[in-house]
Coordinates of C-alpha atoms and ligand atoms in Angstrom, one line a residue:
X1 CA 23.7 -4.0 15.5
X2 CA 19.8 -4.4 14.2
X3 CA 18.4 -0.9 13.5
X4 CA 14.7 -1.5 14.4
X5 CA 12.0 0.8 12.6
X6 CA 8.5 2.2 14.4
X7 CA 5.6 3.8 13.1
X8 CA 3.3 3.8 16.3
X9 CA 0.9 6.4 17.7
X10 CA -2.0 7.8 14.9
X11 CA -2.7 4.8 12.5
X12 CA -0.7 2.2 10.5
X13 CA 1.7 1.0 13.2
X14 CA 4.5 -1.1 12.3
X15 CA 7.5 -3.1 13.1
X16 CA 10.8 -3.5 10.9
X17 CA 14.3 -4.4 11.4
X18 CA 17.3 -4.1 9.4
X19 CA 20.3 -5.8 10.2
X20 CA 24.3 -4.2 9.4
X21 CA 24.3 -5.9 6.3
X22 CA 21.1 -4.3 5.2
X23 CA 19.3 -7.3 5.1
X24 CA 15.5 -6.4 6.3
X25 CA 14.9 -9.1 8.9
X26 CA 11.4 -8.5 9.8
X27 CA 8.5 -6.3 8.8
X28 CA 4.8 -6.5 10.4
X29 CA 1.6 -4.7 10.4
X30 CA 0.2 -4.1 13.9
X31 CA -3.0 -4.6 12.6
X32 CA -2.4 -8.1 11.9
X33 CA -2.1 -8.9 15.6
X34 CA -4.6 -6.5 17.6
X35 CA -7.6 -7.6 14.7
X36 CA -8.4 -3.8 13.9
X37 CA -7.8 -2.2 11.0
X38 CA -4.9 0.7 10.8
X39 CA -4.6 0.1 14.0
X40 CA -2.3 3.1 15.5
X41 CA -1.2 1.0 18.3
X42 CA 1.3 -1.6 18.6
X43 CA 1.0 -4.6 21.1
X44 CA 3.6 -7.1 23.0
X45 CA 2.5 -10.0 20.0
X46 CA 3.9 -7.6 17.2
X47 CA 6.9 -7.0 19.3
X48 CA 7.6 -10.5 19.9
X49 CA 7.3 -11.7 16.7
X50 CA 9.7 -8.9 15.2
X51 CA 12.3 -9.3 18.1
X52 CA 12.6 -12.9 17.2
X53 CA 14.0 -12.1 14.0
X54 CA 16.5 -9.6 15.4
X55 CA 20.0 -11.0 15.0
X56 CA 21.5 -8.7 17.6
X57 CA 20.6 -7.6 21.2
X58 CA 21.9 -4.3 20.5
X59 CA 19.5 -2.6 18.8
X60 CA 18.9 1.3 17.9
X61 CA 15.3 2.7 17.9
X62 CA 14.2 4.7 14.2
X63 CA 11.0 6.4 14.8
X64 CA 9.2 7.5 11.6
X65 CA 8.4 11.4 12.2
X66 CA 9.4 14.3 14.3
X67 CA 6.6 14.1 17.3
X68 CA 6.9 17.4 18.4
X69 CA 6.8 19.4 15.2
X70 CA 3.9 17.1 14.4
X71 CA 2.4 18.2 18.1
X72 CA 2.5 22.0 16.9
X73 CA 1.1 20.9 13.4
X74 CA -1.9 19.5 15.3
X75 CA -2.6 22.4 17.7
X76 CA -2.0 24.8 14.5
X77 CA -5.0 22.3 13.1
X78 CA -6.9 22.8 16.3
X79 CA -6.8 19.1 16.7
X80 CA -6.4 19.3 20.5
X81 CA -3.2 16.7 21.0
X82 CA -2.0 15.3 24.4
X83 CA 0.8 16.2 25.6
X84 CA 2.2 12.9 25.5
X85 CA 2.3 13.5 21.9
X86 CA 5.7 14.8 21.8
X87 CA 7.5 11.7 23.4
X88 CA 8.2 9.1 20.5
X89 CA 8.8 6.8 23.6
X90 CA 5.2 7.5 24.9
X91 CA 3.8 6.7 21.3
X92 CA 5.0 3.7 21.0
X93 CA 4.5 3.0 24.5
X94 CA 6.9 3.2 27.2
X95 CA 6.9 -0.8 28.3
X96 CA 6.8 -2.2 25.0
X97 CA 9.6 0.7 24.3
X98 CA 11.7 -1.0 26.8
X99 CA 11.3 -4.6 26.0
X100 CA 12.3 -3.4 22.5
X101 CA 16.2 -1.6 24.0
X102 CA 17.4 -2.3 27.6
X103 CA 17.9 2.3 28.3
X104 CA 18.4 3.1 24.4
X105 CA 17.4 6.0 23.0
X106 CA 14.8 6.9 19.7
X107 CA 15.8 8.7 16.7
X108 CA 13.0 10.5 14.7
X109 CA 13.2 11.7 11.6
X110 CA 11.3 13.3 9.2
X111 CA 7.9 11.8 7.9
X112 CA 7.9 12.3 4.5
X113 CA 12.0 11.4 4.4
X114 CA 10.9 7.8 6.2
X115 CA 8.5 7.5 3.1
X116 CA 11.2 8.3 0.5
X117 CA 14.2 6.2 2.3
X118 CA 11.8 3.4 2.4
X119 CA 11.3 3.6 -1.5
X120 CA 14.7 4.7 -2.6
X121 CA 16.9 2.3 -0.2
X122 CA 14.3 -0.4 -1.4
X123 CA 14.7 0.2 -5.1
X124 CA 16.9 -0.7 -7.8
X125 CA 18.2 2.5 -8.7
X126 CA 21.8 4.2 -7.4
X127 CA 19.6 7.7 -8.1
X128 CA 16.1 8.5 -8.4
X129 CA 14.0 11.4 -7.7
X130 CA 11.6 10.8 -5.1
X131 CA 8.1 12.1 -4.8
X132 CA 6.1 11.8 -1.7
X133 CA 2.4 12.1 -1.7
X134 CA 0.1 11.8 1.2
X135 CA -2.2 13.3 3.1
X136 CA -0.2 15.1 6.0
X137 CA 3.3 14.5 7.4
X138 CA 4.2 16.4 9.9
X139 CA 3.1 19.8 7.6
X140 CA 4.6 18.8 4.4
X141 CA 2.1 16.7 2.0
X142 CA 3.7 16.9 -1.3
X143 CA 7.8 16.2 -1.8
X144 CA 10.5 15.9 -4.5
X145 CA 14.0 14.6 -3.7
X146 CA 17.1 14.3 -5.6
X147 CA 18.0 11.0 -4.2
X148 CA 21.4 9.4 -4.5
X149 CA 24.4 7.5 -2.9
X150 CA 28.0 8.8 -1.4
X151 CA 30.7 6.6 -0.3
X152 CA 27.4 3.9 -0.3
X153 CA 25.3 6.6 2.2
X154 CA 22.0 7.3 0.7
X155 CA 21.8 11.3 0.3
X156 CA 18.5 12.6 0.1
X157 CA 18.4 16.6 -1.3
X158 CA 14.3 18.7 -1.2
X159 CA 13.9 19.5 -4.0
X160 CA 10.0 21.0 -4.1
X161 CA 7.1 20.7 -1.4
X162 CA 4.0 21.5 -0.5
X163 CA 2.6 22.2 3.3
X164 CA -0.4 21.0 5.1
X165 CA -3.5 22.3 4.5
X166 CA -2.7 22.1 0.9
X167 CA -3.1 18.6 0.2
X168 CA -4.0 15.4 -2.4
X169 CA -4.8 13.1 0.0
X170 CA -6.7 15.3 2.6
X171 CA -8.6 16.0 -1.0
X172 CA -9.6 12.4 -1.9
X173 CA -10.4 11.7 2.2
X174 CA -12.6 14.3 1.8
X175 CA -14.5 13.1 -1.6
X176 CA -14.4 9.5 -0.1
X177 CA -16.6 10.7 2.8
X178 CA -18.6 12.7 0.6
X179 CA -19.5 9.6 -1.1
X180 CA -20.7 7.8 1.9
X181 CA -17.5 6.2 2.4
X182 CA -15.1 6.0 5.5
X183 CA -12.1 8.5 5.1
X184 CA -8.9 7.4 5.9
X185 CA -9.9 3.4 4.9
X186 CA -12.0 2.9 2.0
X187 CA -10.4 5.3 0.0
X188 CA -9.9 2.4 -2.8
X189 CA -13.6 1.8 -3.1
X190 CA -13.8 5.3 -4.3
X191 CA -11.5 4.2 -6.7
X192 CA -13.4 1.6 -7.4
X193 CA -16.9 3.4 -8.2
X194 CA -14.5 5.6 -10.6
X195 CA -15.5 3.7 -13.6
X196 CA -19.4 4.2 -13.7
X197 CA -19.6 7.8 -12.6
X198 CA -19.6 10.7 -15.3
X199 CA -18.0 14.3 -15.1
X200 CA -21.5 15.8 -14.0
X201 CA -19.8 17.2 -10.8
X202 CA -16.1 17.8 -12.3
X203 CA -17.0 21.5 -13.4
X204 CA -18.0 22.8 -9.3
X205 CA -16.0 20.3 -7.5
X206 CA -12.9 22.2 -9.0
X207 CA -14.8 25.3 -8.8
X208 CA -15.2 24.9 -5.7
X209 CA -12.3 23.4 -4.2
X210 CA -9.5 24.2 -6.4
X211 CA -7.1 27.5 -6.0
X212 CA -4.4 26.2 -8.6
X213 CA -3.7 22.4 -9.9
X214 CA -0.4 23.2 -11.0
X215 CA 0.6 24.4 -7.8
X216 CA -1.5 21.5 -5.9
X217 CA -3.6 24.8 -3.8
X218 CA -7.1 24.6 -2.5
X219 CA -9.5 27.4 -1.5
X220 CA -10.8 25.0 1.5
X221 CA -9.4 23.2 4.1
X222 CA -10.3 19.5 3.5
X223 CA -8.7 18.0 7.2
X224 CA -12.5 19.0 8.3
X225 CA -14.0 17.5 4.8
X226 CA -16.6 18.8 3.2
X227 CA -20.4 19.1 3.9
X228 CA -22.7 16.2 3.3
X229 CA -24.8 18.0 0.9
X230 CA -21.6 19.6 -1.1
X231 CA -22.7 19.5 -4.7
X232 CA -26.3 18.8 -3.3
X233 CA -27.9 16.0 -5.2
X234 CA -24.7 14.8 -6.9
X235 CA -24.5 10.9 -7.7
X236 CA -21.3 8.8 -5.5
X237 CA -20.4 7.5 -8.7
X238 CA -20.0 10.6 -10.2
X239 CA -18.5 12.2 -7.3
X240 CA -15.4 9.3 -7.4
X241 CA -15.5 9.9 -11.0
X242 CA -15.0 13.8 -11.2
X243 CA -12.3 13.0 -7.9
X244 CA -10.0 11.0 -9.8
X245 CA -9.9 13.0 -12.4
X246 CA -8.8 15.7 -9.9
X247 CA -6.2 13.8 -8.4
X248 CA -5.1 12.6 -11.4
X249 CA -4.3 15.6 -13.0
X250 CA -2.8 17.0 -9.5
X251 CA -0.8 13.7 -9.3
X252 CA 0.7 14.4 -12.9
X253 CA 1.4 18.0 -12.5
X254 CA 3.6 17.0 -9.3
X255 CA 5.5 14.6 -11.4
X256 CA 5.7 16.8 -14.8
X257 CA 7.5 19.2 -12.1
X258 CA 9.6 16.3 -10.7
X259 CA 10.9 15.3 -14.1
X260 CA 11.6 19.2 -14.6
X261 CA 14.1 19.9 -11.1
X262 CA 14.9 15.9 -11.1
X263 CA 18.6 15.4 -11.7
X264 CA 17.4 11.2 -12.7
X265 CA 15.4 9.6 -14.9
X266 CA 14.3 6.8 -12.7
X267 CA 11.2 7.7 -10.2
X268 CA 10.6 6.4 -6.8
X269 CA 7.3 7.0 -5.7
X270 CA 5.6 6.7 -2.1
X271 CA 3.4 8.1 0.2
X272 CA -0.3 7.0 2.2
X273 CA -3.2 6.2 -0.1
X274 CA -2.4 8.3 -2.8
X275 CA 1.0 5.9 -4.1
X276 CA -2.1 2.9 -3.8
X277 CA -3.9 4.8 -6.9
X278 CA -3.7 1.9 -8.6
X279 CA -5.7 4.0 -11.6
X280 CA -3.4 7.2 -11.2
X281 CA -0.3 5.3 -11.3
X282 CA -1.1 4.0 -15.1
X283 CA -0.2 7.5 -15.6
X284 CA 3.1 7.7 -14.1
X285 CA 5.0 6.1 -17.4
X286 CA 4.1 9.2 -19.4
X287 CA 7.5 10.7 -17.5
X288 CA 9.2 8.2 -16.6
X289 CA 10.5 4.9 -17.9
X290 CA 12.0 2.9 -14.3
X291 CA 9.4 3.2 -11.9
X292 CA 9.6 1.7 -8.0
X293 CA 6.7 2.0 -5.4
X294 CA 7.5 -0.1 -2.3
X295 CA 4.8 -2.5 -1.9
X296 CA 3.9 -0.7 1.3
X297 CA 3.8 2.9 0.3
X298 CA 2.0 4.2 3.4
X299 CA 2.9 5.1 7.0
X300 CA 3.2 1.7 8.0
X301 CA 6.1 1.2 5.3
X302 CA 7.5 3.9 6.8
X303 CA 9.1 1.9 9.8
X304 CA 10.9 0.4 7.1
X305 CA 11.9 3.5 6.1
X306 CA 12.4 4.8 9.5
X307 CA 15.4 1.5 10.1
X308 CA 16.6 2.3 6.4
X309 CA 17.8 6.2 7.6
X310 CA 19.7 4.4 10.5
X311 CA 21.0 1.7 8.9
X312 CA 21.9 4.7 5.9
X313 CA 22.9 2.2 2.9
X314 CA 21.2 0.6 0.5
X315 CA 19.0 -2.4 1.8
X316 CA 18.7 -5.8 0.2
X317 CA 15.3 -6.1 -1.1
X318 CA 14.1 -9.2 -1.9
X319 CA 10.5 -9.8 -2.1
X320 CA 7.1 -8.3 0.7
X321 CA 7.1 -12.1 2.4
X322 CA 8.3 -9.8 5.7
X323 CA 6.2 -10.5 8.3
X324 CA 4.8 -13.6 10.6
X325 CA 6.1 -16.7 9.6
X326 CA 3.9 -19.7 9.4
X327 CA 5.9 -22.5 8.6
X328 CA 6.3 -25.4 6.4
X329 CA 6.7 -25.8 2.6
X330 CA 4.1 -23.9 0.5
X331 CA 0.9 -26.7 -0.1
X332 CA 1.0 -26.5 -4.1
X333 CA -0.4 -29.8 -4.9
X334 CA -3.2 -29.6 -1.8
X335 CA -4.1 -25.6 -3.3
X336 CA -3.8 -27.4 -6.8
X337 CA -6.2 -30.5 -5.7
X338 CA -8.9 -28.0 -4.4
X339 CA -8.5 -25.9 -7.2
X340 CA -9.3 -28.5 -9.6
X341 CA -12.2 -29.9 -7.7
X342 CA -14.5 -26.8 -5.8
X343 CA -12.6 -24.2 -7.6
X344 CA -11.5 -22.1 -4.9
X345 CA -9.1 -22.5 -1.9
X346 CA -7.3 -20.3 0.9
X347 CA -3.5 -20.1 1.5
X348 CA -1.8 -19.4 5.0
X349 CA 1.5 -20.6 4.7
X350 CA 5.1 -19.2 4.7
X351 CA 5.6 -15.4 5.8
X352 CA 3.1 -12.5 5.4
X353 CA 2.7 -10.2 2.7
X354 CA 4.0 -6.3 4.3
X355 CA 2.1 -4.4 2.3
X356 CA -2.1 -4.4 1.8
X357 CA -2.1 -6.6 -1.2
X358 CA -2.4 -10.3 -0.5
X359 CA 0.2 -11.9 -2.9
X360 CA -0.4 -15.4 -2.5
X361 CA 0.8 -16.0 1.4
X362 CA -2.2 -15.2 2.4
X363 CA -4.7 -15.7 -0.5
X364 CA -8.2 -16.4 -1.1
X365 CA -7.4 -18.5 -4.5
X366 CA -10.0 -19.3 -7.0
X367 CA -10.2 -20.4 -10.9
X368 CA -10.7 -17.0 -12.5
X369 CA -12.7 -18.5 -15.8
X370 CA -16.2 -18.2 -16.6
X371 CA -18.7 -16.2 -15.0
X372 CA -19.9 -18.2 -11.7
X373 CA -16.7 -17.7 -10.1
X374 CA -17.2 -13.7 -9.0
X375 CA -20.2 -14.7 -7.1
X376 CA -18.9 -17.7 -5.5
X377 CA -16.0 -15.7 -4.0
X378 CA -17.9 -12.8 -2.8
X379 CA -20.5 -15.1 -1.0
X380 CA -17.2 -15.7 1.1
X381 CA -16.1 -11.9 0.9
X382 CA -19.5 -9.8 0.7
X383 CA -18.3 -7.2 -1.1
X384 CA -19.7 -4.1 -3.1
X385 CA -20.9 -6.0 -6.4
X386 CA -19.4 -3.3 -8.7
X387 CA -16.1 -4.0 -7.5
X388 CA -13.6 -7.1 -9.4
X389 CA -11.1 -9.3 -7.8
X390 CA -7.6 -9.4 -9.1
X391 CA -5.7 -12.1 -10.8
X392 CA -2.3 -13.6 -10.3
X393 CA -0.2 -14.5 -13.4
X394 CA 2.6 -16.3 -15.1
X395 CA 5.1 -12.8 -15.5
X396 CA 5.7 -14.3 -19.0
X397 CA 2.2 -14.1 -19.8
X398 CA 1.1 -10.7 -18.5
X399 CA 1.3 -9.4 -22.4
X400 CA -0.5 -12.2 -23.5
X401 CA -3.9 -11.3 -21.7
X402 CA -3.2 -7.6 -20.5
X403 CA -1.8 -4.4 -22.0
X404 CA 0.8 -3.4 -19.0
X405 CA 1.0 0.5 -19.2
X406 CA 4.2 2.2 -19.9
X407 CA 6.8 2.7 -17.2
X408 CA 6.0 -1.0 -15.8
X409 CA 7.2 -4.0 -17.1
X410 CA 5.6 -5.7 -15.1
X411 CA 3.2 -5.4 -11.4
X412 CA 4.6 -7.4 -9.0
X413 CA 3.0 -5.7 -6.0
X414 CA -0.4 -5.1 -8.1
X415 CA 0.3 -1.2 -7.9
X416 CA -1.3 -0.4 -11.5
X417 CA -4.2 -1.2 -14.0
X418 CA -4.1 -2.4 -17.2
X419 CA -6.1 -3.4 -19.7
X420 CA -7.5 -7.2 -20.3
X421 CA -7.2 -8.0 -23.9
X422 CA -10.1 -11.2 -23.0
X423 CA -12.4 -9.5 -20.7
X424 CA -14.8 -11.9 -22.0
X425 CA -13.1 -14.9 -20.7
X426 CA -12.4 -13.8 -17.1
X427 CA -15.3 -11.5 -16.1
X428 CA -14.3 -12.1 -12.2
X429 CA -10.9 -10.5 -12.6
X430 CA -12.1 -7.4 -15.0
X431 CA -13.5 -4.3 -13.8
X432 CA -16.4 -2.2 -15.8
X433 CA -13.7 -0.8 -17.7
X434 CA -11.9 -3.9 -18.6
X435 CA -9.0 -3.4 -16.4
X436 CA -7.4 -5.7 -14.0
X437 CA -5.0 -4.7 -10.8
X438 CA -2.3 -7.8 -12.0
X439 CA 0.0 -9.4 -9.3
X440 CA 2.7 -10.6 -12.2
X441 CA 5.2 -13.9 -10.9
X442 CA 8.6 -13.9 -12.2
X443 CA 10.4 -16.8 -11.7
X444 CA 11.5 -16.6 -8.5
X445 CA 11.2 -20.2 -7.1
X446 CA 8.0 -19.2 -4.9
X447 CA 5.4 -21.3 -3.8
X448 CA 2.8 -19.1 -5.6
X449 CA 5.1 -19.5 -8.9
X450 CA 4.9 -23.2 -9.1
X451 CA 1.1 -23.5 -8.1
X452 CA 0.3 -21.3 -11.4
X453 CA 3.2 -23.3 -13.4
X454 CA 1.6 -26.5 -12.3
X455 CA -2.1 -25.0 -12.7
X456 CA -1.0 -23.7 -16.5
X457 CA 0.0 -27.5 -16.9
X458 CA -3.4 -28.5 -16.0
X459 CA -5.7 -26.1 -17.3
X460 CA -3.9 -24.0 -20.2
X461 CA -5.0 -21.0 -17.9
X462 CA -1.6 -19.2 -16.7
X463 CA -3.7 -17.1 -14.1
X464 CA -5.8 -17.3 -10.7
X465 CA -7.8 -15.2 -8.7
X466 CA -6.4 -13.7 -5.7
X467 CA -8.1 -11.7 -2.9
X468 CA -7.1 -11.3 0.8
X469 CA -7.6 -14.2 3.0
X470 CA -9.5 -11.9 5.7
X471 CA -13.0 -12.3 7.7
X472 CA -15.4 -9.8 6.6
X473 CA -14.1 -6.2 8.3
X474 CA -10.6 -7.8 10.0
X475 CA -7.3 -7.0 8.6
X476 CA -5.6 -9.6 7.0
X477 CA -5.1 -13.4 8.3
X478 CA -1.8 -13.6 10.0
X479 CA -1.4 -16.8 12.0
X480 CA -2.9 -19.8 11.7
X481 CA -5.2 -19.1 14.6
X482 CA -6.6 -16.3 12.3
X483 CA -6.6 -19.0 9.1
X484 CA -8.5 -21.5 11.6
X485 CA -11.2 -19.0 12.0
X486 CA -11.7 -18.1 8.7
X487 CA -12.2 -21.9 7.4
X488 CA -15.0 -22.2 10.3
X489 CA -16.8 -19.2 9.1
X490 CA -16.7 -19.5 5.7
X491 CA -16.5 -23.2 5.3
X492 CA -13.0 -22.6 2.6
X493 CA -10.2 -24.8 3.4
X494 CA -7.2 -22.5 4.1
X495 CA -3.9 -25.1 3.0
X496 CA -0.4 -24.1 5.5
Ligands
LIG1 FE1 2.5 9.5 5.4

């Protein structure tokens, strides 16, 4: 039996599949294959790909939500759904449904449990309390689990919630489009102006908007957003500014009360954008000391999560190298050739990162000393000045050159700042406020750990640059069709 997980049908669609052993066979972003970005449908070429990996021909459907309790959520929202909103089968679309199971049947389950069994059946932990933030579920937007394991079943037990149109993310979507941003996608660029803006706004923002932070309330419903001249006259940067520190202090009040009704001490963490708060989560240590966050927190980790309730136990997590495979052994002496001679290199090559963080599959690799280097990679990526790339680094050298915050040994999955103790020496990788969002290597025999063993051999440096091997507004490379592309455009090399 291969339990096979779907999120399908509003954005993020996905593809996973656990096997009986609990080993995750495949798991795929659809927006890899259709080319646009949070894409909500899936198509035949996702489909494909995953059923390849299937070991078994009998195979059991997991959708990730309820579809008709999200249909009534909607029309309670005025959001005018089609009918065809209540058949999981019509969201993921009947054909490919049927090249997926030969008369099978779908199994929903609850949205903000697919988020939490994807963290907690991913994690280390036999308990954890899990907290879910995002911006809408089906109505819930904010939940705490008890979280354990029976006779090897993972048991999930509510805890605390909070209902749609109360809601964090629906907060930040809304102060993201206030700042001339799009809702929904570049909700990390708000993130990113953080660092230059100023409380100016803080005081009427909360004024405003705010019923209670400990009880996550607002006096507004933020689905719609808020006007363009809200806080008339008020700098972006100061808007993401005073935003973060909102979300912040909502984020920690939620997890203050989780450590409070949690029976654990470990904390699993998921949920949309708001789990991607890179800057929030530097935070989350103040509670607790073992913390997880899938690498794909959001809906489209949820199909993971969606195969983890049927499958039930524990799943065998190894690493996010999940989706399409490119084959061959990873190029470290070509990447390490090109790295010493033009400085900066692209890698397609083994399978893709699942997850929104390149993590060296499918990397945009560069030497991350001296200050040329930032405007070299963003004539290839075009990107908001302000913002920094990340680095990659030796695990064993994290504490060397950055302060990792408490709760994380290390960042694996680049899901937290820290500080940079040599800002001065890597200006590409450090933001204004001298952080960095590390990707940290263990050693773990990947291809990615032996280019930076080999390029600290070379150079002394036990770190690179690493940014997302994508063409300006696509998702992600994914084949080597899409890697072919991207070296005619932009003239980089990109090694398989
Ligand atoms: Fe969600």
């Amino acid at each position: 039996m291969n339990y096979l997980g779907i999120s399908a049908g509003f954005h993020d669609s996905a593809v996973s599949i656990v096997d009986n052993t609990g080993n995750i066979l495949f798991a795929g972003h659809s927006e890899r294959y259709t080319k646009h970005k949070h894409d909500k449908h899936l198509s035949i070429d996702i489909v494909t790909d995953a059923l390849a990996h299937a070991t078994s021909r009998d195979i059991e459907v997991h959708y990730y939500e309820r579809p008709l309790i999200k249909y009534l959520r909607q029309l309670y929202s005025g959001e005018k759904p089609s009918l065809a909103h209540i058949s999981a089968k019509q969201l993921i679309g009947k054909e490919l449904f049927n090249k997926i199971t030969d008369g099978g049947k779908v199994h929903t389950h609850n949205h903000h449990l697919s988020h939490a069994a994807a963290g907690f059946q991913t994690s280390p932990h036999n308990d954890a309390t899990v907290v879910v933030i995002d911006a809408i579920g089906e109505f819930d937007t904010i939940s705490i689990y008890n979280a354990w394991y029976e006779n090897g079943i993972a048991k999930y037990k509510k805890l605390w919630g909070r209902h749609y149109p109360d809601s964090i993310g629906l907060f930040y979507s809304a102060m993201t489009k206030r700042a001339g941003l799009k809702p929904l996608d570049e909700e990390y660029i708000l993130m990113g102006m953080a660092a230059y803006g100023n409380t100016r706004p803080l005081r009427e923002m909360s004024n405003t908007l705010i019923a209670s932070f400990s009880d996550v309330s607002f006096k507004e419903n933020l689905h719609i957003g808020v006007p363009d001249d809200f806080i008339k006259g008020a700098d972006d940067m100061d808007i993401a500014h005073s935003a973060q520190l909102i979300v912040e202090q909502m984020i920690m009040n939620v997890i203050s009360k989780a450590r409070m009704l949690g029976t654990s001490k470990n904390l699993v963490y998921g949920g949309g954008g708001v789990a991607l708060n890179c800057l929030a989560n530097r935070l989350l240590g103040e509670y607790y000391d073992n913390i997880w966050i899938i690498p794909n927190p959001g809906d489209a980790g949820s199909s993971l999560g969606a195969a983890a309730l049927g499958y039930g136990k524990h799943l065998n997590w190894t690493d996010a190298y999940l989706g399409h495979n490119i084959p061959g052994l990873y190029p470290v002496n070509k990447l390490l050739d090109h790295l010493n001679t033009t400085g900066i290199v692209g890698v397609a090559s083994g399978r893709a990162e699942f997850g929104p963080r390149a993590l060296g599959h499918r990397s945009l690799l560069a030497d991350p000393r001296g200050s040329e280097i930032k405007n070299k990679v963003n004539d290839i990526k075009r990107r908001q000045q302000f913002r920094p790339f990340a680095p990659v680094i030796l695990e064993e050298y994290a504490d060397t050159y950055f302060d990792m915050p408490k709760g994380f040994s290390n960042s694996r999955y680049m899901q937290v700042i820290s500080r940079c103790r040599v800002p001065e020496l890597f200006p590409a990788i450090v933001h204004v406020d001298n952080t960095s969002r590390v990707q940290t290597v263990p050693k773990d025999g990947s291809g990615i750990r032996e280019l930076l063993e080999k390029w600290y051999v070379l150079t002394g440096c036990p770190m690179l640059l690493n940014t997302s091997l994508n063409i300006r507004g696509e998702p992600m490379v994914n084949d080597r069709t899409d890697a072919d592309r991207f070296e005619k455009l932009y003239n980089v090399p990109v090694i398989s």
